[in-house]
Amino acid sequence: MKRFKKVIAFILVFAVLFSPLVPHTQAESKVMWGNQELVKGQIGRVTILKNTSLYNIKNNKLVAAKKVSKGQIYRVYSYSGKYGGIYGVSKDLYAQKSSSIKYERAPSDKIQAFGITVIKKSLASNISYPQASGLFNKPFEASFNRKFLNLAKETQQANKELKEQEKEDHENGWSPGPYYQNMKYSVPYNQDNILSISITYDEYSGGAHGNAWIDTYNYDLLKAKQLSLKDVIKNQTQLGKVNKYIRDQMIVRNKKGAGFEVKDFKSVNLTQDQFYYTSGGIVIIFGEYEYGPYANGINFFKVPYSVFK
C-alpha cells in the first residue's frame, strides 16, 4: 500500500441534441470521430445512401414521419431488432435498416472517453471501494477491480487487528479507543480516457490523535497503464515551474494562517508524491506533517497546466 502517512459499461442516455450531426457544445472535452463530434449517449451513426424516410412508431407500426436525402448523417442512440432493425436517431424517430442507409458503430475507445461507470462497493460501513465497468479492455477492467477489492480487504484486516489491539490494551489497564482504520474513495476525474481514483484512509491506534493519508491511482485507460507525476511533469523545466508555483502558494497560505515550513520544501517527488487529474490541471497532495504542523492537515495544491505546459 502506497502510504505517505499523515493523511463505464458506459451508460446510454439520450443526448440533448437529437438531430443530424451539427456542432454541439458540452462541458466535457470534445470527442471527435473522424471529422465529426461524438456526443454522450451516441452509439453510432447512419449515413443516408438513398433518399428515404425516418419513422415514428404508432400502434406498433412504423409510420413514415420525415423525408431525408442522400448524404445526410444522423447520430444513433439506440438499436432494436424489431421491424427488421431500427436505429433510434432521436427519442421518437427511427431509421429502418435497409440498403438505403449505412450504419457505423462508434469505436469503444471513443465512447469510453466520456467516462466509465464506477460504482461503490462496501465490505463494512467504514470500508468502501470502487468497482469499474465500461472499459473496452476487459482484462484491465478485471485487474482494476481486483486491485481495489484487495485494498479493501487489507483495510478490513488492519481494522480487525486494531480492534484486537484495543482489547489487549484495555485489559492491560489502558482506556484508549476506539481503534480503527477506515477507507473511502472518490473519483476526481473520469473523462478523456483518464481515470483518477483517490483513496482516503484514517486510523487511530492510540496517542493524542489519529492519522489520515491519501493514496491516488491515475490511469490512462487506452494504454491500460497506471500513471505517475513523471508522466505529466516531463522535464526539469516543467518541474521547476511547478515547484515555484507551489512554494508561492505556501507563502500565500501562510499569510492566511497556515504554518508551512517553506524552506523545507525543495521539490515535488515525481515518483512518490500523490496527485490526481482535474479539469485544466492536476492536484498535488502533501500529507499531514509534510512541510508543516499537524494542524495544517492534508494539503492540496491545484496546479493548472498553464503553469508548466
mmCIF file of C-alpha atoms in Angstrom:
data_model
loop_
_atom_site.group_PDB
_atom_site.id
_atom_site.type_symbol
_atom_site.label_atom_id
_atom_site.label_comp_id
_atom_site.label_asym_id
_atom_site.label_seq_id
_atom_site.Cartn_x
_atom_site.Cartn_y
_atom_site.Cartn_z
ATOM 1 C CA MET A 1 0.000 0.000 0.000
ATOM 2 C CA LYS A 2 1.415 3.345 -1.008
ATOM 3 C CA ARG A 3 1.459 5.403 2.107
ATOM 4 C CA PHE A 4 2.794 8.826 2.954
ATOM 5 C CA LYS A 5 1.257 8.797 6.334
ATOM 6 C CA LYS A 6 -0.249 11.955 7.622
ATOM 7 C CA VAL A 7 -3.184 11.651 5.791
ATOM 8 C CA ILE A 8 -18.207 2.900 -17.750
ATOM 9 C CA ALA A 9 -20.240 -0.056 -19.098
ATOM 10 C CA PHE A 10 -20.850 3.379 -20.494
ATOM 11 C CA ILE A 11 -24.434 4.365 -19.627
ATOM 12 C CA LEU A 12 -26.548 5.016 -22.697
ATOM 13 C CA VAL A 13 -28.668 8.125 -22.301
ATOM 14 C CA PHE A 14 -30.271 10.292 -24.913
ATOM 15 C CA ALA A 15 -28.224 13.370 -25.651
ATOM 16 C CA VAL A 16 -29.729 16.825 -25.638
ATOM 17 C CA LEU A 17 -29.343 17.158 -29.360
ATOM 18 C CA PHE A 18 -31.279 14.639 -31.457
ATOM 19 C CA SER A 19 -30.605 15.882 -34.946
ATOM 20 C CA PRO A 20 -28.245 15.447 -37.876
ATOM 21 C CA LEU A 21 -24.612 15.961 -36.979
ATOM 22 C CA VAL A 22 -24.028 19.640 -36.309
ATOM 23 C CA PRO A 23 -21.785 21.481 -33.835
ATOM 24 C CA HIS A 24 -22.722 20.608 -30.237
ATOM 25 C CA THR A 25 -21.494 22.317 -27.069
ATOM 26 C CA GLN A 26 -20.746 20.267 -23.936
ATOM 27 C CA ALA A 27 -18.982 20.849 -20.642
ATOM 28 C CA GLU A 28 -16.652 17.948 -21.367
ATOM 29 C CA SER A 29 -13.835 17.993 -23.881
ATOM 30 C CA LYS A 30 -14.973 17.235 -27.400
ATOM 31 C CA VAL A 31 -14.589 13.657 -28.587
ATOM 32 C CA MET A 32 -14.039 13.534 -32.325
ATOM 33 C CA TRP A 33 -14.944 10.591 -34.531
ATOM 34 C CA GLY A 34 -13.234 11.348 -37.802
ATOM 35 C CA ASN A 35 -14.205 14.932 -38.618
ATOM 36 C CA GLN A 36 -17.451 14.729 -36.626
ATOM 37 C CA GLU A 37 -18.121 15.116 -32.937
ATOM 38 C CA LEU A 38 -19.325 12.150 -30.914
ATOM 39 C CA VAL A 39 -21.783 13.107 -28.180
ATOM 40 C CA LYS A 40 -22.574 11.420 -24.907
ATOM 41 C CA GLY A 41 -25.177 8.692 -25.367
ATOM 42 C CA GLN A 42 -24.347 8.126 -29.020
ATOM 43 C CA ILE A 43 -23.633 4.527 -30.039
ATOM 44 C CA GLY A 44 -23.125 5.027 -33.770
ATOM 45 C CA ARG A 45 -24.292 6.915 -36.848
ATOM 46 C CA VAL A 46 -26.267 6.291 -40.009
ATOM 47 C CA THR A 47 -25.471 7.788 -43.368
ATOM 48 C CA ILE A 48 -28.323 8.141 -45.836
ATOM 49 C CA LEU A 49 -27.273 6.423 -49.094
ATOM 50 C CA LYS A 50 -30.557 6.958 -50.964
ATOM 51 C CA ASN A 51 -33.492 9.279 -50.426
ATOM 52 C CA THR A 52 -35.664 7.582 -47.813
ATOM 53 C CA SER A 53 -37.795 8.204 -44.729
ATOM 54 C CA LEU A 54 -37.345 8.286 -40.992
ATOM 55 C CA TYR A 55 -40.139 6.725 -38.950
ATOM 56 C CA ASN A 56 -42.230 7.017 -35.816
ATOM 57 C CA ILE A 57 -43.794 4.022 -34.095
ATOM 58 C CA LYS A 58 -47.571 4.289 -33.835
ATOM 59 C CA ASN A 59 -49.869 1.455 -32.816
ATOM 60 C CA ASN A 60 -46.908 -0.928 -33.035
ATOM 61 C CA LYS A 61 -46.272 0.011 -36.659
ATOM 62 C CA LEU A 62 -43.607 2.062 -38.403
ATOM 63 C CA VAL A 63 -45.099 5.227 -39.848
ATOM 64 C CA ALA A 64 -43.115 7.493 -42.184
ATOM 65 C CA ALA A 65 -42.512 10.787 -40.383
ATOM 66 C CA LYS A 66 -39.784 12.635 -42.249
ATOM 67 C CA LYS A 67 -38.185 12.563 -45.686
ATOM 68 C CA VAL A 68 -34.386 12.571 -45.678
ATOM 69 C CA SER A 69 -31.944 12.987 -48.524
ATOM 70 C CA LYS A 70 -28.862 11.157 -49.664
ATOM 71 C CA GLY A 71 -25.727 12.284 -47.829
ATOM 72 C CA GLN A 72 -27.355 13.262 -44.548
ATOM 73 C CA ILE A 73 -25.806 11.810 -41.400
ATOM 74 C CA TYR A 74 -27.646 11.137 -38.146
ATOM 75 C CA ARG A 75 -26.384 10.204 -34.720
ATOM 76 C CA VAL A 76 -27.697 6.881 -33.414
ATOM 77 C CA TYR A 77 -28.585 6.433 -29.736
ATOM 78 C CA SER A 78 -30.272 3.023 -29.704
ATOM 79 C CA TYR A 79 -30.913 -0.103 -31.735
ATOM 80 C CA SER A 80 -33.798 -2.587 -31.755
ATOM 81 C CA GLY A 81 -34.195 -5.753 -33.787
ATOM 82 C CA LYS A 82 -37.914 -5.074 -34.203
ATOM 83 C CA TYR A 83 -39.367 -4.090 -37.580
ATOM 84 C CA GLY A 84 -36.384 -5.619 -39.350
ATOM 85 C CA GLY A 85 -33.959 -3.481 -37.333
ATOM 86 C CA ILE A 86 -34.353 0.169 -36.372
ATOM 87 C CA TYR A 87 -31.848 2.767 -35.241
ATOM 88 C CA GLY A 88 -33.013 5.457 -32.829
ATOM 89 C CA VAL A 89 -31.874 8.856 -34.060
ATOM 90 C CA SER A 90 -33.980 10.763 -31.513
ATOM 91 C CA LYS A 91 -36.422 9.889 -28.763
ATOM 92 C CA ASP A 92 -39.231 9.024 -31.189
ATOM 93 C CA LEU A 93 -37.580 8.960 -34.613
ATOM 94 C CA TYR A 94 -36.003 5.911 -36.248
ATOM 95 C CA ALA A 95 -34.050 4.911 -39.337
ATOM 96 C CA GLN A 96 -35.014 1.462 -40.643
ATOM 97 C CA LYS A 97 -32.263 -0.977 -41.530
ATOM 98 C CA SER A 98 -32.117 -1.227 -45.325
ATOM 99 C CA SER A 99 -29.881 -0.726 -48.342
ATOM 100 C CA SER A 100 -30.776 2.974 -48.184
ATOM 101 C CA ILE A 101 -28.677 3.579 -45.084
ATOM 102 C CA LYS A 102 -25.233 2.655 -43.764
ATOM 103 C CA TYR A 103 -24.772 2.122 -40.048
ATOM 104 C CA GLU A 104 -21.403 2.548 -38.316
ATOM 105 C CA ARG A 105 -20.828 1.614 -34.692
ATOM 106 C CA ALA A 106 -18.938 4.176 -32.602
ATOM 107 C CA PRO A 107 -15.452 2.958 -31.572
ATOM 108 C CA SER A 108 -15.286 1.684 -27.994
ATOM 109 C CA ASP A 109 -12.357 3.915 -27.083
ATOM 110 C CA LYS A 110 -14.301 6.970 -28.247
ATOM 111 C CA ILE A 111 -17.323 6.070 -26.117
ATOM 112 C CA GLN A 112 -15.049 5.335 -23.171
ATOM 113 C CA ALA A 113 -13.625 8.856 -23.418
ATOM 114 C CA PHE A 114 -16.852 10.223 -21.922
ATOM 115 C CA GLY A 115 -16.148 8.319 -18.721
ATOM 116 C CA ILE A 116 -16.607 4.814 -17.438
ATOM 117 C CA THR A 117 -19.025 3.647 -14.756
ATOM 118 C CA VAL A 118 -17.564 3.496 -11.246
ATOM 119 C CA ILE A 119 -19.841 2.161 -8.514
ATOM 120 C CA LYS A 120 -19.466 1.993 -4.750
ATOM 121 C CA LYS A 121 -18.929 -1.341 -3.028
ATOM 122 C CA SER A 122 -18.520 -1.865 0.715
ATOM 123 C CA LEU A 123 -17.011 -4.521 2.958
ATOM 124 C CA ALA A 124 -18.314 -2.699 6.031
ATOM 125 C CA SER A 125 -19.857 0.647 6.892
ATOM 126 C CA ASN A 126 -16.363 2.130 7.264
ATOM 127 C CA ILE A 127 -14.787 0.488 4.205
ATOM 128 C CA SER A 128 -15.868 1.430 0.684
ATOM 129 C CA TYR A 129 -14.039 0.845 -2.562
ATOM 130 C CA PRO A 130 -14.602 1.437 -6.311
ATOM 131 C CA GLN A 131 -15.524 -1.109 -8.952
ATOM 132 C CA ALA A 132 -15.471 -0.171 -12.631
ATOM 133 C CA SER A 133 -17.330 -1.257 -15.724
ATOM 134 C CA GLY A 134 -17.373 0.018 -19.271
ATOM 135 C CA LEU A 135 -13.676 -0.385 -20.068
ATOM 136 C CA PHE A 136 -13.241 -1.902 -23.504
ATOM 137 C CA ASN A 137 -10.070 -3.600 -22.234
ATOM 138 C CA LYS A 138 -11.773 -6.302 -20.152
ATOM 139 C CA PRO A 139 -8.610 -7.916 -18.681
ATOM 140 C CA PHE A 140 -7.550 -4.488 -17.442
ATOM 141 C CA GLU A 141 -11.027 -3.894 -16.013
ATOM 142 C CA ALA A 142 -10.832 -7.173 -14.101
ATOM 143 C CA SER A 143 -7.344 -6.318 -12.792
ATOM 144 C CA PHE A 144 -8.509 -2.857 -11.726
ATOM 145 C CA ASN A 145 -11.445 -4.289 -9.791
ATOM 146 C CA ARG A 146 -9.319 -6.931 -8.072
ATOM 147 C CA LYS A 147 -6.814 -4.302 -7.009
ATOM 148 C CA PHE A 148 -9.338 -2.167 -5.159
ATOM 149 C CA LEU A 149 -11.141 -5.135 -3.657
ATOM 150 C CA ASN A 150 -7.788 -6.324 -2.293
ATOM 151 C CA LEU A 151 -7.064 -2.873 -0.837
ATOM 152 C CA ALA A 152 -10.426 -3.011 0.914
ATOM 153 C CA LYS A 153 -9.635 -6.472 2.281
ATOM 154 C CA GLU A 154 -6.271 -5.213 3.556
ATOM 155 C CA THR A 155 -8.058 -2.393 5.354
ATOM 156 C CA GLN A 156 -10.584 -4.817 6.791
ATOM 157 C CA GLN A 157 -7.730 -6.952 8.149
ATOM 158 C CA ALA A 158 -5.930 -3.906 9.569
ATOM 159 C CA ASN A 159 -9.150 -2.792 11.236
ATOM 160 C CA LYS A 160 -9.584 -6.260 12.764
ATOM 161 C CA GLU A 161 -6.036 -6.234 14.128
ATOM 162 C CA LEU A 162 -6.541 -2.783 15.640
ATOM 163 C CA LYS A 163 -9.699 -3.982 17.386
ATOM 164 C CA GLU A 164 -7.728 -6.886 18.857
ATOM 165 C CA GLN A 165 -5.004 -4.477 19.984
ATOM 166 C CA GLU A 166 -7.615 -2.215 21.549
ATOM 167 C CA LYS A 167 -8.993 -5.152 23.558
ATOM 168 C CA GLU A 168 -5.495 -6.118 24.741
ATOM 169 C CA ASP A 169 -4.661 -2.529 25.722
ATOM 170 C CA HIS A 170 -7.913 -2.250 27.636
ATOM 171 C CA GLU A 171 -7.142 -5.487 29.519
ATOM 172 C CA ASN A 172 -3.745 -4.028 30.451
ATOM 173 C CA GLY A 173 -5.417 -1.077 32.114
ATOM 174 C CA TRP A 174 -5.365 1.446 29.314
ATOM 175 C CA SER A 175 -8.586 3.063 28.180
ATOM 176 C CA PRO A 176 -7.887 4.443 24.737
ATOM 177 C CA GLY A 177 -10.023 3.961 21.716
ATOM 178 C CA PRO A 178 -11.843 3.102 19.797
ATOM 179 C CA TYR A 179 -9.108 1.899 17.470
ATOM 180 C CA TYR A 180 -9.977 1.743 13.790
ATOM 181 C CA GLN A 181 -8.839 2.045 10.208
ATOM 182 C CA ASN A 182 -11.332 3.429 7.693
ATOM 183 C CA MET A 183 -11.237 3.565 3.909
ATOM 184 C CA LYS A 184 -13.298 5.616 1.464
ATOM 185 C CA TYR A 185 -12.772 6.689 -2.126
ATOM 186 C CA SER A 186 -13.632 9.439 -4.573
ATOM 187 C CA VAL A 187 -13.373 9.820 -8.351
ATOM 188 C CA PRO A 188 -11.861 13.255 -9.054
ATOM 189 C CA TYR A 189 -11.560 12.728 -12.825
ATOM 190 C CA ASN A 190 -13.241 10.381 -15.280
ATOM 191 C CA GLN A 191 -13.102 11.565 -18.877
ATOM 192 C CA ASP A 192 -10.807 11.819 -21.902
ATOM 193 C CA ASN A 193 -9.807 8.175 -21.221
ATOM 194 C CA ILE A 194 -8.135 9.300 -17.986
ATOM 195 C CA LEU A 195 -9.397 7.999 -14.640
ATOM 196 C CA SER A 196 -8.300 9.225 -11.211
ATOM 197 C CA ILE A 197 -9.204 7.376 -8.017
ATOM 198 C CA SER A 198 -8.432 8.897 -4.617
ATOM 199 C CA ILE A 199 -8.449 6.619 -1.548
ATOM 200 C CA THR A 200 -8.609 8.282 1.877
ATOM 201 C CA TYR A 201 -7.597 6.290 4.941
ATOM 202 C CA ASP A 202 -7.881 7.380 8.546
ATOM 203 C CA GLU A 203 -6.667 5.438 11.536
ATOM 204 C CA TYR A 204 -6.481 5.661 15.305
ATOM 205 C CA SER A 205 -4.254 3.317 17.299
ATOM 206 C CA GLY A 206 -3.741 5.330 20.475
ATOM 207 C CA GLY A 207 -1.978 8.574 21.236
ATOM 208 C CA ALA A 208 -3.076 12.180 21.054
ATOM 209 C CA HIS A 209 -4.811 11.889 17.722
ATOM 210 C CA GLY A 210 -5.361 9.687 14.714
ATOM 211 C CA ASN A 211 -3.673 9.889 11.351
ATOM 212 C CA ALA A 212 -5.018 10.208 7.837
ATOM 213 C CA TRP A 213 -3.431 9.763 4.445
ATOM 214 C CA ILE A 214 -4.424 9.622 0.788
ATOM 215 C CA ASP A 215 -3.281 7.227 -1.918
ATOM 216 C CA THR A 216 -4.124 8.097 -5.506
ATOM 217 C CA TYR A 217 -4.336 5.934 -8.620
ATOM 218 C CA ASN A 218 -4.302 7.524 -12.053
ATOM 219 C CA TYR A 219 -4.813 5.588 -15.260
ATOM 220 C CA ASP A 220 -4.509 6.037 -18.986
ATOM 221 C CA LEU A 221 -7.415 3.789 -19.951
ATOM 222 C CA LEU A 222 -6.395 3.480 -23.596
ATOM 223 C CA LYS A 223 -2.952 2.184 -22.675
ATOM 224 C CA ALA A 224 -4.225 0.300 -19.598
ATOM 225 C CA LYS A 225 -1.389 1.972 -17.720
ATOM 226 C CA GLN A 226 -1.092 3.496 -14.263
ATOM 227 C CA LEU A 227 0.420 6.979 -14.370
ATOM 228 C CA SER A 228 2.798 8.827 -12.066
ATOM 229 C CA LEU A 229 3.671 12.507 -11.891
ATOM 230 C CA LYS A 230 6.609 11.948 -14.225
ATOM 231 C CA ASP A 231 4.071 11.138 -16.951
ATOM 232 C CA VAL A 232 2.618 14.641 -16.502
ATOM 233 C CA ILE A 233 5.610 16.752 -15.480
ATOM 234 C CA LYS A 234 8.060 15.566 -18.074
ATOM 235 C CA ASN A 235 11.263 17.547 -17.632
ATOM 236 C CA GLN A 236 13.235 19.649 -15.188
ATOM 237 C CA THR A 237 11.999 22.920 -16.663
ATOM 238 C CA GLN A 238 8.395 21.951 -16.037
ATOM 239 C CA LEU A 239 9.278 20.647 -12.573
ATOM 240 C CA GLY A 240 10.961 23.930 -11.679
ATOM 241 C CA LYS A 241 7.829 25.860 -12.639
ATOM 242 C CA VAL A 242 5.627 23.567 -10.568
ATOM 243 C CA ASN A 243 7.925 23.852 -7.565
ATOM 244 C CA LYS A 244 7.934 27.653 -7.752
ATOM 245 C CA TYR A 245 4.141 27.709 -8.061
ATOM 246 C CA ILE A 246 3.655 25.504 -5.003
ATOM 247 C CA ARG A 247 6.233 27.433 -2.993
ATOM 248 C CA ASP A 248 4.433 30.679 -3.821
ATOM 249 C CA GLN A 249 1.104 29.110 -2.828
ATOM 250 C CA MET A 250 2.570 28.039 0.526
ATOM 251 C CA ILE A 251 3.631 31.633 1.182
ATOM 252 C CA VAL A 252 0.154 32.890 0.307
ATOM 253 C CA ARG A 253 -1.475 30.337 2.620
ATOM 254 C CA ASN A 254 0.903 31.215 5.436
ATOM 255 C CA LYS A 255 -0.359 34.792 5.280
ATOM 256 C CA LYS A 256 -3.832 33.356 5.898
ATOM 257 C CA GLY A 257 -2.785 31.350 8.948
ATOM 258 C CA ALA A 258 -1.170 28.163 7.629
ATOM 259 C CA GLY A 259 2.157 27.044 9.039
ATOM 260 C CA PHE A 260 4.137 25.746 6.082
ATOM 261 C CA GLU A 261 7.886 25.447 6.532
ATOM 262 C CA VAL A 262 8.552 26.826 3.066
ATOM 263 C CA LYS A 263 12.318 26.400 3.380
ATOM 264 C CA ASP A 264 11.806 22.658 3.848
ATOM 265 C CA PHE A 265 10.063 22.290 0.510
ATOM 266 C CA LYS A 266 12.670 21.547 -2.142
ATOM 267 C CA SER A 267 10.758 19.751 -4.869
ATOM 268 C CA VAL A 268 7.785 17.625 -5.791
ATOM 269 C CA ASN A 269 8.772 13.940 -5.910
ATOM 270 C CA LEU A 270 7.707 12.737 -9.350
ATOM 271 C CA THR A 271 7.632 9.060 -8.405
ATOM 272 C CA GLN A 272 6.222 9.187 -4.875
ATOM 273 C CA ASP A 273 4.013 12.220 -4.347
ATOM 274 C CA GLN A 274 0.295 11.675 -4.673
ATOM 275 C CA PHE A 275 -1.766 13.517 -7.286
ATOM 276 C CA TYR A 276 -4.915 13.340 -9.342
ATOM 277 C CA TYR A 277 -6.195 14.899 -12.524
ATOM 278 C CA THR A 278 -8.719 17.691 -12.567
ATOM 279 C CA SER A 279 -10.226 19.870 -15.256
ATOM 280 C CA GLY A 280 -7.426 22.021 -16.610
ATOM 281 C CA GLY A 281 -4.634 20.641 -14.454
ATOM 282 C CA ILE A 282 -3.565 18.361 -11.635
ATOM 283 C CA VAL A 283 -3.834 18.405 -7.850
ATOM 284 C CA ILE A 284 -0.693 17.528 -5.881
ATOM 285 C CA ILE A 285 -1.180 16.264 -2.332
ATOM 286 C CA PHE A 286 1.059 16.611 0.714
ATOM 287 C CA GLY A 287 0.198 14.674 3.837
ATOM 288 C CA GLU A 288 -0.077 15.587 7.489
ATOM 289 C CA TYR A 289 3.216 16.874 8.898
ATOM 290 C CA GLU A 290 4.688 17.337 5.412
ATOM 291 C CA TYR A 291 6.216 20.822 5.316
ATOM 292 C CA GLY A 292 4.186 21.961 8.303
ATOM 293 C CA PRO A 293 2.400 21.088 11.550
ATOM 294 C CA TYR A 294 -0.350 18.511 12.051
ATOM 295 C CA ALA A 295 -2.826 21.399 12.215
ATOM 296 C CA ASN A 296 -2.248 22.018 8.506
ATOM 297 C CA GLY A 297 -3.871 18.650 7.788
ATOM 298 C CA ILE A 298 -3.650 17.119 4.329
ATOM 299 C CA ASN A 299 -2.846 19.780 1.762
ATOM 300 C CA PHE A 300 -3.999 20.002 -1.835
ATOM 301 C CA PHE A 301 -2.299 22.199 -4.407
ATOM 302 C CA LYS A 302 -4.152 22.583 -7.684
ATOM 303 C CA VAL A 303 -1.606 23.263 -10.420
ATOM 304 C CA PRO A 304 -3.100 24.402 -13.759
ATOM 305 C CA TYR A 305 -1.476 23.037 -16.904
ATOM 306 C CA SER A 306 -0.866 26.653 -17.890
ATOM 307 C CA VAL A 307 1.718 26.869 -15.100
ATOM 308 C CA PHE A 308 4.076 24.343 -16.652
ATOM 309 C CA LYS A 309 2.950 23.259 -20.129
#
